[in-house]
Short mmCIF file of C-alpha atoms in Angstrom, two decimals:
data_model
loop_
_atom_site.label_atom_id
_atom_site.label_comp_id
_atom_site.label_asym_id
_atom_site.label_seq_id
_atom_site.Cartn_x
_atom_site.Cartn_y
_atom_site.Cartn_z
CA UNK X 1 83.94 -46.39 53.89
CA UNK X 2 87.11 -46.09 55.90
CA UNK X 3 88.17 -43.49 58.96
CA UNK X 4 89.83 -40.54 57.33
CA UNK X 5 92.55 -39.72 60.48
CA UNK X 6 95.29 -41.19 58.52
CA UNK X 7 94.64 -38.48 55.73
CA UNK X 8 95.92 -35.45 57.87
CA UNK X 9 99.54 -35.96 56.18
CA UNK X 10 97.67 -35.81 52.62
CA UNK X 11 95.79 -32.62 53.60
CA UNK X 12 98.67 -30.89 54.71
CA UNK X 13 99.93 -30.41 51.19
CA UNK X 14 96.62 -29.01 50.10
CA UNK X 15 96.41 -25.24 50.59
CA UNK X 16 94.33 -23.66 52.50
CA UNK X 17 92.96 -26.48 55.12
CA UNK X 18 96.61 -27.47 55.17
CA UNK X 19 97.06 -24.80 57.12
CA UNK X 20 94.72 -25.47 59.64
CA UNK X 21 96.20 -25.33 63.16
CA UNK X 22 96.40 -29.54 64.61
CA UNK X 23 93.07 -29.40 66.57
CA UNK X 24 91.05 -28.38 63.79
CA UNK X 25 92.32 -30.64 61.45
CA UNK X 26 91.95 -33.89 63.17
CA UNK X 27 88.63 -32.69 64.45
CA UNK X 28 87.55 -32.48 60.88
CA UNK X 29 88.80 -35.56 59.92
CA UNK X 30 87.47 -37.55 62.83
CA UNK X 31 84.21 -37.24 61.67
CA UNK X 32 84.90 -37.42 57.75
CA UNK X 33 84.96 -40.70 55.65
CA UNK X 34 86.85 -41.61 52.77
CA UNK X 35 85.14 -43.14 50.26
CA UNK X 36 86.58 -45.33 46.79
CA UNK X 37 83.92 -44.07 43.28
CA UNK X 38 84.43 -45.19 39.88
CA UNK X 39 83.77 -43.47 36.85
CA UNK X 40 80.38 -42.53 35.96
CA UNK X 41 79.64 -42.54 39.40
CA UNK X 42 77.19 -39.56 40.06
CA UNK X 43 77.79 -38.15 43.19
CA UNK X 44 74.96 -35.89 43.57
CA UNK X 45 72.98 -34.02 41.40
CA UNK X 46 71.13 -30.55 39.70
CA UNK X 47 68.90 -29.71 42.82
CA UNK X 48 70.13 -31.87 45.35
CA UNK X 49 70.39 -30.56 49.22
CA UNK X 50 74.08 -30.36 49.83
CA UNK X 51 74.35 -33.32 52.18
CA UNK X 52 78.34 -33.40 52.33
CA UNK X 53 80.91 -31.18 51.90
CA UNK X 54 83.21 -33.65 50.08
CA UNK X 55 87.29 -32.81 49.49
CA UNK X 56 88.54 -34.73 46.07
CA UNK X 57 91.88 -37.04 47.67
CA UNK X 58 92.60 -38.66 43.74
CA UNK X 59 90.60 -38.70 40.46
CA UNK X 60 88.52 -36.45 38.24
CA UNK X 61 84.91 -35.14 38.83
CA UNK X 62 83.13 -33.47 36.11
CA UNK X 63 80.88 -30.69 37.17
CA UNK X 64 77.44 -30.08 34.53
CA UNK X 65 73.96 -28.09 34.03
CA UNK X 66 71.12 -29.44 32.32
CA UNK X 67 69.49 -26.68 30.75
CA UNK X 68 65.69 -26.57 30.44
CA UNK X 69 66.01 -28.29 26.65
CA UNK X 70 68.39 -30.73 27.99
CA UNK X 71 71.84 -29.46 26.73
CA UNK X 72 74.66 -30.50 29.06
CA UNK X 73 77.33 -28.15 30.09
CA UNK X 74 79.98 -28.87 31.62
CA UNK X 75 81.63 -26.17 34.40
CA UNK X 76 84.35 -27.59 35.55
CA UNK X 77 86.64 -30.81 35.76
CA UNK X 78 88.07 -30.73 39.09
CA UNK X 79 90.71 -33.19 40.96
CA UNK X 80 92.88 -33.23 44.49
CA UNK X 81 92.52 -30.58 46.50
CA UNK X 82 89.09 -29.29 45.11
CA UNK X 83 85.93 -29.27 47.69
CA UNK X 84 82.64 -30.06 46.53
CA UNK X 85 79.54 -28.70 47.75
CA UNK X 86 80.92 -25.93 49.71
CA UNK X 87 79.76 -22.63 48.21
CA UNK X 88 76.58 -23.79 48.01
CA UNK X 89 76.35 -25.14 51.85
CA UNK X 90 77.34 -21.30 52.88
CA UNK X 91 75.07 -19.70 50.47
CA UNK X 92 72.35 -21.97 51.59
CA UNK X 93 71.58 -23.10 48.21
CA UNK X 94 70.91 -26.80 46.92
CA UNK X 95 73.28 -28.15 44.20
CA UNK X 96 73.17 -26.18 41.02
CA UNK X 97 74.59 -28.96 39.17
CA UNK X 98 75.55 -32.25 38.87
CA UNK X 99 78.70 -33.88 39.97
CA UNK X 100 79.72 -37.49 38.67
CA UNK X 101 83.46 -38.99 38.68
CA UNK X 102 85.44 -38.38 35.65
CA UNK X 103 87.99 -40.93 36.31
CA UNK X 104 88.54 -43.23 39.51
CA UNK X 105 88.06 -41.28 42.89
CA UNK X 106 88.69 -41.04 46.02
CA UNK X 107 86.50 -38.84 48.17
CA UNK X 108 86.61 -37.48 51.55
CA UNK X 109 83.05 -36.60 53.01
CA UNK X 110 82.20 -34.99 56.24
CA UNK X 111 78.04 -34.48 56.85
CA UNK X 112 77.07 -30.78 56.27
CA UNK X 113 74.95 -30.94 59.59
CA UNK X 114 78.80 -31.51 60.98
CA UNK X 115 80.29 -28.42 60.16
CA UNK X 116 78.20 -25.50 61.73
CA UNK X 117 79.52 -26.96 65.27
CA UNK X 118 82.90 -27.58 64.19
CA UNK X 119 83.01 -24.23 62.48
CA UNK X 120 81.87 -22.77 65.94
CA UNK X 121 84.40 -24.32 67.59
CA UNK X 122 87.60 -23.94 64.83
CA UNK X 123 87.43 -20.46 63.64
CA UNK X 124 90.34 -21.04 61.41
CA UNK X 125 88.25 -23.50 59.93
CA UNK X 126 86.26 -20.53 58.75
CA UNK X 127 88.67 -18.83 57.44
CA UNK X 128 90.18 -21.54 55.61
CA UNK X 129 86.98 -22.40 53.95
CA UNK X 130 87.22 -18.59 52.95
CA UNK X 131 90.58 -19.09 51.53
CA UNK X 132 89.25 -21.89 49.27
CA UNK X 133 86.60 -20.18 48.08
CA UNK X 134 88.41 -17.24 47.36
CA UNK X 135 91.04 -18.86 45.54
CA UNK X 136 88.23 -20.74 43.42
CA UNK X 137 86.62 -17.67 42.63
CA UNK X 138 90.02 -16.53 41.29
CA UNK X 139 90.15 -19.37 38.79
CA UNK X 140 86.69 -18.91 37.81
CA UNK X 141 87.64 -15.48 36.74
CA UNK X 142 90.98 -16.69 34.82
CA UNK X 143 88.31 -18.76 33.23
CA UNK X 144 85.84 -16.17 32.32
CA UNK X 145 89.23 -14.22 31.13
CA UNK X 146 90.49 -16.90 29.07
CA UNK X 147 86.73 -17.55 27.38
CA UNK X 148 86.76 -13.52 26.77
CA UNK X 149 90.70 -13.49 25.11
CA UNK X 150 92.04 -16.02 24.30
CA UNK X 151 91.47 -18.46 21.26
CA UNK X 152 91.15 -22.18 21.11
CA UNK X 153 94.79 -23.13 20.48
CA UNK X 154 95.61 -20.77 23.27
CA UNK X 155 93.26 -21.97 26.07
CA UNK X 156 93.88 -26.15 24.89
CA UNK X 157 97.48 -24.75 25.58
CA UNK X 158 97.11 -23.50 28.87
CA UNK X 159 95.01 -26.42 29.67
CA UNK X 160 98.34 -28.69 28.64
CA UNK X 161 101.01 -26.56 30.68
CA UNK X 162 98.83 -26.87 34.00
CA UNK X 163 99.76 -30.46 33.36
CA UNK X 164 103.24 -29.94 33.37
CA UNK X 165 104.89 -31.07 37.05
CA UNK X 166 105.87 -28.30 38.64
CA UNK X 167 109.38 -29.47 38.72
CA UNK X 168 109.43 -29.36 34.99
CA UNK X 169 108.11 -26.20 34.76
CA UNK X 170 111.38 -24.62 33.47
CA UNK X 171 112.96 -27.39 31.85
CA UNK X 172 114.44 -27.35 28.74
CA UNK X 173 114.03 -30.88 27.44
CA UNK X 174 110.98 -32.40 26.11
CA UNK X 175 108.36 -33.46 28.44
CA UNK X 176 105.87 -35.93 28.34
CA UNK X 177 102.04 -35.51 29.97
CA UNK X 178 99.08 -37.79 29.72
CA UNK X 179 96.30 -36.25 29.15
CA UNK X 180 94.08 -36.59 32.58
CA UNK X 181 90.97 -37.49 30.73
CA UNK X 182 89.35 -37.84 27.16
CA UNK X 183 89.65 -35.50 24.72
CA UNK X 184 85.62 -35.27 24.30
CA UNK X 185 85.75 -33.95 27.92
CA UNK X 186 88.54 -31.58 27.92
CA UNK X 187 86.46 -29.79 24.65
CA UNK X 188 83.94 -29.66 26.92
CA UNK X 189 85.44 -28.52 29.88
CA UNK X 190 87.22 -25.78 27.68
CA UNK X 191 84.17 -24.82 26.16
CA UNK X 192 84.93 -25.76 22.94
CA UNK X 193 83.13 -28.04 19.91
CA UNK X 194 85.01 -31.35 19.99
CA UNK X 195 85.86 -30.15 15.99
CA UNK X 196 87.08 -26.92 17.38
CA UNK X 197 89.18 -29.33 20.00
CA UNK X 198 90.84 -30.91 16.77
CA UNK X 199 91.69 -28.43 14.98
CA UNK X 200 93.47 -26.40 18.23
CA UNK X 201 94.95 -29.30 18.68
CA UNK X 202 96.29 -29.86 15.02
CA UNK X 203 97.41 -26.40 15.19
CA UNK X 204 99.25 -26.48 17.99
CA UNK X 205 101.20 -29.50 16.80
CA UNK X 206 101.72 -28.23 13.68
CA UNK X 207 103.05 -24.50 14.97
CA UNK X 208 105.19 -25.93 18.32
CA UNK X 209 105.96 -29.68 17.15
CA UNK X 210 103.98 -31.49 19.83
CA UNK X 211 104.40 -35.10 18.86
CA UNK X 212 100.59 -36.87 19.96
CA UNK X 213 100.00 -40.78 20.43
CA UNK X 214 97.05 -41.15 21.97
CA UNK X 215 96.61 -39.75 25.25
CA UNK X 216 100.21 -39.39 25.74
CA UNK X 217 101.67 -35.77 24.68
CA UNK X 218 105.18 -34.59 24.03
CA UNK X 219 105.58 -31.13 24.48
CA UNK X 220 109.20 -30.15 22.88
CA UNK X 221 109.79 -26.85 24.74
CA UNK X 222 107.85 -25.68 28.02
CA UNK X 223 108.71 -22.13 27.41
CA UNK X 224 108.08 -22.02 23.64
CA UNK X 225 104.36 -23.49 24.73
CA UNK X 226 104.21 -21.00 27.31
CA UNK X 227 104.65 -18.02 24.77
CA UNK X 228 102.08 -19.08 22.52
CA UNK X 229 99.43 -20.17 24.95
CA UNK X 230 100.12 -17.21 27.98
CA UNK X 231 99.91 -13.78 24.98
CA UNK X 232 96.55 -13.29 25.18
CA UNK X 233 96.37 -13.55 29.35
CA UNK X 234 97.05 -11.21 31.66
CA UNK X 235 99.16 -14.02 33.79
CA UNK X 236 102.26 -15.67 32.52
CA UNK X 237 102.20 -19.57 33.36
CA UNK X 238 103.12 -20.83 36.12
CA UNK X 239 100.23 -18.48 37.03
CA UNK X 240 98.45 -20.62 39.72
CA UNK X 241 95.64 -19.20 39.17
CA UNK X 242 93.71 -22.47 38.76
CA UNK X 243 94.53 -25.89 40.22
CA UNK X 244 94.06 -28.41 37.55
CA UNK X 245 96.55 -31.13 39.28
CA UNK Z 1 85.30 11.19 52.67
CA UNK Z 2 82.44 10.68 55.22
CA UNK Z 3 81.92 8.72 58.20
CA UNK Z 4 79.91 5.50 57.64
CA UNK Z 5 77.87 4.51 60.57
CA UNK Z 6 74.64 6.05 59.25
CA UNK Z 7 74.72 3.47 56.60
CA UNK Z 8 73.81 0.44 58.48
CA UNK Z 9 70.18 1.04 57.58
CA UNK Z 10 71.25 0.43 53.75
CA UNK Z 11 73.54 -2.36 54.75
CA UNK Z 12 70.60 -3.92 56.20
CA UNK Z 13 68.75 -4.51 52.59
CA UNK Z 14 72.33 -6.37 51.80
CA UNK Z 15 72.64 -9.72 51.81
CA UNK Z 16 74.55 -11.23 53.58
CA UNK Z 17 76.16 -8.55 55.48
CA UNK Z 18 72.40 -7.47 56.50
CA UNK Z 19 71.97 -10.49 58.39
CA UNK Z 20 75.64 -9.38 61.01
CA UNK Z 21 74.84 -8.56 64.74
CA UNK Z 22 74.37 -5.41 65.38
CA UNK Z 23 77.50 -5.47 67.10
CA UNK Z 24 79.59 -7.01 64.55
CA UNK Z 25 78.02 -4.40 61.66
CA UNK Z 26 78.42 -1.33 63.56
CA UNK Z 27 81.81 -2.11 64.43
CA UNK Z 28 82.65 -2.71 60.83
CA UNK Z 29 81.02 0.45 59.64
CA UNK Z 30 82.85 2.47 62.68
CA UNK Z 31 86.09 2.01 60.93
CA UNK Z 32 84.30 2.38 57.17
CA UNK Z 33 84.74 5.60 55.30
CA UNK Z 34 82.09 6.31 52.04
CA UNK Z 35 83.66 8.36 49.09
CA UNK Z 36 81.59 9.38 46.12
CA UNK Z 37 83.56 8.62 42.49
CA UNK Z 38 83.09 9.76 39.36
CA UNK Z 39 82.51 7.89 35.79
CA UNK Z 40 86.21 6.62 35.01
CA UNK Z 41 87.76 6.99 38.01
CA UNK Z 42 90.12 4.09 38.39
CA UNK Z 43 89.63 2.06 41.91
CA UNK Z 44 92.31 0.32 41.84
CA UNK Z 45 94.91 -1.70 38.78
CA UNK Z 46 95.66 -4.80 37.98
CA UNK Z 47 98.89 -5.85 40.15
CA UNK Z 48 98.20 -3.87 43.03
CA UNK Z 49 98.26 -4.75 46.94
CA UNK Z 50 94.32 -5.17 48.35
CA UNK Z 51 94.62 -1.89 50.10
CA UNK Z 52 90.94 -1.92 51.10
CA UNK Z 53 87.77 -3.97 50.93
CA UNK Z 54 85.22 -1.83 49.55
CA UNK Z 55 81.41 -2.04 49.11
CA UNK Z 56 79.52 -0.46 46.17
CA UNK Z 57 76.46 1.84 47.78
CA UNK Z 58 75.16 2.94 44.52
CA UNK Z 59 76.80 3.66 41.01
CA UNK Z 60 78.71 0.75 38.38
CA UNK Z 61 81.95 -0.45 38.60
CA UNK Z 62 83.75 -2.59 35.47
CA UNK Z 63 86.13 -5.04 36.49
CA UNK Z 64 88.58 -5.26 33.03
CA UNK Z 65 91.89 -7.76 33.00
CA UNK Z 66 95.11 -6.43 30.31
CA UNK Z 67 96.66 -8.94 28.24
CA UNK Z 68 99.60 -9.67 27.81
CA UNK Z 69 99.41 -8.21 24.16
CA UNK Z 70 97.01 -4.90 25.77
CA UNK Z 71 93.98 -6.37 24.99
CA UNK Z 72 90.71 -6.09 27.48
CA UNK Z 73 88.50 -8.13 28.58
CA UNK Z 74 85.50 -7.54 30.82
CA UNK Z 75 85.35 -10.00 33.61
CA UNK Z 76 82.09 -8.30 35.32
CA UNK Z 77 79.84 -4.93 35.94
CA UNK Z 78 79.11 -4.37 39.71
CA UNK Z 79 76.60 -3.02 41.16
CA UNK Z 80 75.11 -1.76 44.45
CA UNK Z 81 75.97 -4.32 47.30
CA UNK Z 82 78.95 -6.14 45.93
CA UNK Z 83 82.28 -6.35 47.98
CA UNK Z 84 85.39 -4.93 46.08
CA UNK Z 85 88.72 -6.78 47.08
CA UNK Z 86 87.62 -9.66 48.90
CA UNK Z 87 88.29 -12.44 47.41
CA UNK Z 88 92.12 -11.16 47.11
CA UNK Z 89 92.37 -9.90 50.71
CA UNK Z 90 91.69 -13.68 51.50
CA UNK Z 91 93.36 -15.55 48.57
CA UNK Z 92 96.26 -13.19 49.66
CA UNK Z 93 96.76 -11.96 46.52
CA UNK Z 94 96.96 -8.90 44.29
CA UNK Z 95 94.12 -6.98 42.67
CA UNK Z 96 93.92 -9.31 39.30
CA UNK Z 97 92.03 -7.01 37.56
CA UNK Z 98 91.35 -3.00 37.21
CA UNK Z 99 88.36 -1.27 38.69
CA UNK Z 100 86.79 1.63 37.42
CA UNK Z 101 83.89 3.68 38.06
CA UNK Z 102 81.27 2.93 35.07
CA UNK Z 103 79.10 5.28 36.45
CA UNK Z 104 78.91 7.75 39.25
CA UNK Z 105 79.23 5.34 42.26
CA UNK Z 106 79.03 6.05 46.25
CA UNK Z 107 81.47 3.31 47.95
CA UNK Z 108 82.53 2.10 51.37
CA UNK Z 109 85.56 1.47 52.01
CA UNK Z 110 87.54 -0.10 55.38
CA UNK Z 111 91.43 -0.76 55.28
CA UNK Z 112 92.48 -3.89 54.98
CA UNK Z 113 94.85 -3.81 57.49
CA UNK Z 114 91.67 -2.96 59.96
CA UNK Z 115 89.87 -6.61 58.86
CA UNK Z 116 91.96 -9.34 60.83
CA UNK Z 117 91.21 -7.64 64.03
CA UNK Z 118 87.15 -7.16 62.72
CA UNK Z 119 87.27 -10.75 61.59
CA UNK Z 120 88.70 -12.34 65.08
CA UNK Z 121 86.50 -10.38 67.23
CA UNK Z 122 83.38 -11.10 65.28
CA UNK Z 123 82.95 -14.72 63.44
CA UNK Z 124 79.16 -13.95 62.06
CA UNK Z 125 81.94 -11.03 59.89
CA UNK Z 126 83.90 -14.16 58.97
CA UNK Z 127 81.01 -16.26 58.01
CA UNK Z 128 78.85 -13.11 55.80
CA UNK Z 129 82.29 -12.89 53.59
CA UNK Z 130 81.94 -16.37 53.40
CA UNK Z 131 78.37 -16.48 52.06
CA UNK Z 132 78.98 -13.37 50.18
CA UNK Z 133 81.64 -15.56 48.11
CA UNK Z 134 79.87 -18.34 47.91
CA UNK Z 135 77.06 -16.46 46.45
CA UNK Z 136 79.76 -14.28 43.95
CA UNK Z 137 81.12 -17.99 42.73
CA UNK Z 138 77.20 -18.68 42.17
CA UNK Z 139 77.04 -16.19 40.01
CA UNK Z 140 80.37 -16.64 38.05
CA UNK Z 141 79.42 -20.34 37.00
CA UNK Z 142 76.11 -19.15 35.95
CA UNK Z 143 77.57 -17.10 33.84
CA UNK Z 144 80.15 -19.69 32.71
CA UNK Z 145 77.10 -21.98 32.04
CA UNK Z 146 75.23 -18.85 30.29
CA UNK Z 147 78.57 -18.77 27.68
CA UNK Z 148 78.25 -22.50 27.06
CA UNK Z 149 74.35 -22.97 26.42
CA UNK Z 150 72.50 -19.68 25.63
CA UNK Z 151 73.42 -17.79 22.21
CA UNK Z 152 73.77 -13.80 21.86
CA UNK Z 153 69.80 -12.60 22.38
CA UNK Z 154 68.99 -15.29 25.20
CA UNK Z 155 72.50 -13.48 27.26
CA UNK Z 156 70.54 -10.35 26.12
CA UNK Z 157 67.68 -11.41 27.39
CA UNK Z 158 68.80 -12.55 30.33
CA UNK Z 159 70.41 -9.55 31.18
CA UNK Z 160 67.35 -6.98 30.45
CA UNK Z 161 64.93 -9.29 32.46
CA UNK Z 162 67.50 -8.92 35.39
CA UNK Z 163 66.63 -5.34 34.98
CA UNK Z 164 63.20 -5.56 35.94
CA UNK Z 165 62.42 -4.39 39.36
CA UNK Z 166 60.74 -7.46 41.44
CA UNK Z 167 57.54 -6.10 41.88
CA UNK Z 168 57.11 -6.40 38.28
CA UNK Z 169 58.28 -9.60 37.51
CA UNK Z 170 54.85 -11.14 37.35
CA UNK Z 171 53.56 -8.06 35.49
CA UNK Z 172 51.49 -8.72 32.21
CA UNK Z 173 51.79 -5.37 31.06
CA UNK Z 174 54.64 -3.85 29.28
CA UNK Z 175 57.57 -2.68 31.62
CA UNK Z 176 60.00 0.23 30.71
CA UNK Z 177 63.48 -0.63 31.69
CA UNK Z 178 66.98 1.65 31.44
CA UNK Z 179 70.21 0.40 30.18
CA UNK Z 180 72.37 1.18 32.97
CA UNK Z 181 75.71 1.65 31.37
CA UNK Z 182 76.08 2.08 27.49
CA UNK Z 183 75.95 -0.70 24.80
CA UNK Z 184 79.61 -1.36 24.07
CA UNK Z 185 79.95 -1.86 27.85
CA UNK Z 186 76.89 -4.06 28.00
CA UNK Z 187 78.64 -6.03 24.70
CA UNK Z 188 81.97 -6.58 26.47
CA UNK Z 189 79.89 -7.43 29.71
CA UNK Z 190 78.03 -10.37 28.18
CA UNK Z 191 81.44 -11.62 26.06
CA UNK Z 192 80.04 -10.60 22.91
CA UNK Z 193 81.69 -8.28 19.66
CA UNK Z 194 79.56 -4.58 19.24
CA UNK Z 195 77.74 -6.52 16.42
CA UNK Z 196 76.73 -9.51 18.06
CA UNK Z 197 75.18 -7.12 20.05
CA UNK Z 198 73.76 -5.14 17.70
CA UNK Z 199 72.20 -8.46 16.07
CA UNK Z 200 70.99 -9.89 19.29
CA UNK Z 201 69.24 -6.51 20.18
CA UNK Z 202 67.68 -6.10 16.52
CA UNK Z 203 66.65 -10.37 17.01
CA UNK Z 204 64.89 -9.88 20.61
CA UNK Z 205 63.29 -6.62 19.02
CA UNK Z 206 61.99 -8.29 15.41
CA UNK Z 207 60.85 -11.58 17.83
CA UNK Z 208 59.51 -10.06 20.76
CA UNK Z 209 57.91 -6.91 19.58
CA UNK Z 210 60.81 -4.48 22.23
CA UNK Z 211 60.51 -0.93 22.14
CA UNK Z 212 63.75 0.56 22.15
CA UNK Z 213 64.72 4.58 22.63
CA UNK Z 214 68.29 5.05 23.07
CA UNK Z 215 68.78 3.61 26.34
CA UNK Z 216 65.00 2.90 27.25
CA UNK Z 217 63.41 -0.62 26.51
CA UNK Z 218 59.82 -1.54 26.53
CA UNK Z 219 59.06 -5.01 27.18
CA UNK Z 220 55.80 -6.05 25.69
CA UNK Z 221 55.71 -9.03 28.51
CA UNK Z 222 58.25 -10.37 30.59
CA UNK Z 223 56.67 -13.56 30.72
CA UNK Z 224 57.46 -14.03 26.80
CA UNK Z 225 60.87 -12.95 27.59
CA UNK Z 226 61.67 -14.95 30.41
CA UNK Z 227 60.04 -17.64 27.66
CA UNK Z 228 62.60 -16.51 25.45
CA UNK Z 229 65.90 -16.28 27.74
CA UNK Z 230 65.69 -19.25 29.94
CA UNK Z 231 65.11 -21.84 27.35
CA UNK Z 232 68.71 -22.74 26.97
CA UNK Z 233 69.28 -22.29 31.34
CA UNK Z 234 69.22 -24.14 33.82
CA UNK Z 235 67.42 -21.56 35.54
CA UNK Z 236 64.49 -19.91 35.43
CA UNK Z 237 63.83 -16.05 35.89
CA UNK Z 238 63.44 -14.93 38.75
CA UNK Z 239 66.36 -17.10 39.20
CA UNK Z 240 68.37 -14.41 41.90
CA UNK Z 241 71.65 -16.23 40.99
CA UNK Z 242 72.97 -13.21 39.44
CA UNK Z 243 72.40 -9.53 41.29
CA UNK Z 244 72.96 -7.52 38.52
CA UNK Z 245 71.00 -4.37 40.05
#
C-alpha cells in the first residue's frame, strides 16, 4: 500500500478525472492508495457493499455473475482508466458481481465513506464521475449493438482493432498485437463458445491473412480488418466508443 | 407544448429525480416544456447534436442503431421515467442511436443549453443524473448478463413478470397482463429472431399452462414463473434492476 500523490501525472491522461481542476485531483488522491494484485486475485465479490471506489492504473480485471445454477458470465474485461464500484456506490446498490484480476494489477482505491465529503466539496468531481459513467454506458450500448448485429468474426475483429495503438491506427504496414489475455477469456468476454472463438478466429485468418503464433497476432492491413469487422456497426473504428486499452 | 411545473407531483414517484429539493426540481421543471407524440414519431436520429434532455411521462420509446450495411438493431424500449439524452449531453457526444415514439408517449423536455446553469446552481441535479446513470448501466449489464445465461423463454419470462404490477407480485392467483408494444418489437427488444419468439412464447405457454389472447396473457402463478425465469439469473424477481414499466 503506497500514497497515490505521485499518480496525478498518470491520471491526467485518463479522461474524464483528467480533467479535474488541481484541487480536486490531489484531494482525491491524498486520501487514495495504490495497491500491487496478481491474477486470480478477487477483489470483491456478487453482493459485496461497495467499500472502494477503485480506478484500474495497469492490468486486466474480469467482471462475472453467478447465476442461481452456478453458470459464470462474464460482463466485462476492463483495464487503465476503468473505475470499479462506482455505479453501484451512486445507485446505492451492493456489488452485482464479482471482480477478480485478469492479469497483474495495479489498483488505486479511495474509501467510499471518502467521497460524499469530497464530492461536497469538488463539484467537478461530480461531474466527472458523470462523465465516466456516461461514457461507460455508451460502450455498454456498442456492446448490446454489437451482440444484436454483428457476427462472431466481426465482433473477435473489433475486439483485435481496439488493440491496435492508436498511432497505428492508419498504417499501412503489418502490425503486430498481443493478445491482452487468454483466448478462453476473450470468448467469454465476447460472449461467445470458446468453439465459436475458434472458428471466428480461423475465419478471420483465413479471409484477411492474419498470421497467429500464440498470443502474438499479425494483422496484415488495419483498414482491410476494419472493413470486415466495422459493416455490421453503426460506428466505423477508431470509434471510441469503448476503452479496451 | 405545455408548461411543466404541474408535473412535479409525477416527478415525485421518479426515482431519483423524486428525491431533488424542492428548489432544485421546480427550477428544473420551470424551464421544462411537455409535448404529447404520436406512435412513430421520430425523437431524434442517430448523429444528431443532444438538443434536449427529455423525460418519458407516459407512452414507449425504441431506441434502434443503423448499420453500416442498414441493418437495425434494438438497443432498448423506454418507458415512463427514463431520461432521453443524458448520457450524451455528458459524454459530449451525439445521439448514437434513433428515438421513436413506440407508442403514444407524453414527454418533458428542457434544452440542453439550459442544464449547465441548472446543474451549477443545484448539485443534488448533478448527483440524481448521476444515480439515474448508475441505475441505467444497472440495467444494461443485466441485460448483457440476461444474453449470456438465460435462453429465449427465460428473457420471455423475464420480461412478462416485469409486467406485473407490484401489488401482485406475491399473488397466487392468476394475473392478466398486456403486451405493451407488439411482438416483433418485443422480439427485437429481447435480441431474439420473430421465431425465437414465437417458440419461446409457444414453450412458456405448453410449460406453464399461459393464457394468451392477442396481446393479453394470463399467468396461472407468478411464483412458477419467476421459478421458471430466474433460474439461469443472478437475480431474483422482484429484482427492480430493470424498470421496464
Amino acid at each position: 500500500m503506497a500514497s497515490a500523490i505521485h499518480y496525478a501525472a498518470t491520471l491526467r491522461t485518463l479522461t474524464p478525472l483528467g480533467a479535474l481542476p488541481d484541487a480536486a485531483l490531489n484531494t482525491l488522491l491524498s486520501q487514495a492508495h495504490s495497491h500491487s494484485y496478481p491474477k486470480g486475485q478477487p477483489l470483491f465479490n456478487q453482493g459485496d457493499a461497495v467499500g472502494h471506489v477503485a480506478i484500474i492504473l495497469s492490468g486486466w480485471v474480469k467482471l462475472t455473475r453467478t447465476s442461481a445454477s452456478g453458470t459464470e458470465a462474464v460482463l466485462d474485461v476492463l483495464s487503465t482508466g476503468h473505475i470499479l464500484g462506482l455505479q453501484h456506490f451512486f445507485a446505492g446498490t451492493p456489488h452485482p458481481c464479482h471482480a477478480i484480476v485478469a492479469e497483474d494489477a495495479e489498483i488505486l482505491s479511495i474509501s467510499a465513506t471518502l467521497l460524499p465529503p469530497l464530492l461536497a466539496q469538488h463539484p467537478a468531481l461530480t461531474l466527472a464521475f458523470l462523465q465516466t459513467l456516461a461514457q461507460e454506458k455508451n460502450a455498454l450500448e456498442q456492446e448490446l449493438e454489437g451482440r444484436a448485429l454483428q457476427n462472431a468474426a466481426e465482433r473477435l475483429g473489433c475486439f483485435l482493432l481496439r488493440l491496435v495503438p492508436p498511432a497505428q491506427h492508419k498504417s499501412t504496414q503489418p502490425i503486430e498485437i498481443k493478445l491482452p489475455f487468454d483466448k478462453t477469456l476473450i470468448a467469454a468476454r465476447l460472449g461467445m463458445k470458446p468453439e465459436t472463438f475458434s472458428r471466428a478466429l480461423a475465419s478471420l485468418k483465413k479471409e484477411l491473412n492474419l498470421r497467429i503464433n500464440g498470443s502474438h497476432i499479425t494483422i496484415p492491413r488495419v483498414g482491410v480488418l476494419t472493413k470486415q469487422s466495422c459493416a455490421s456497426c453503426s460506428g466505423v473504428f477508431p470509434c471510441y466508443q469503448r476503452n479496451c486499452r
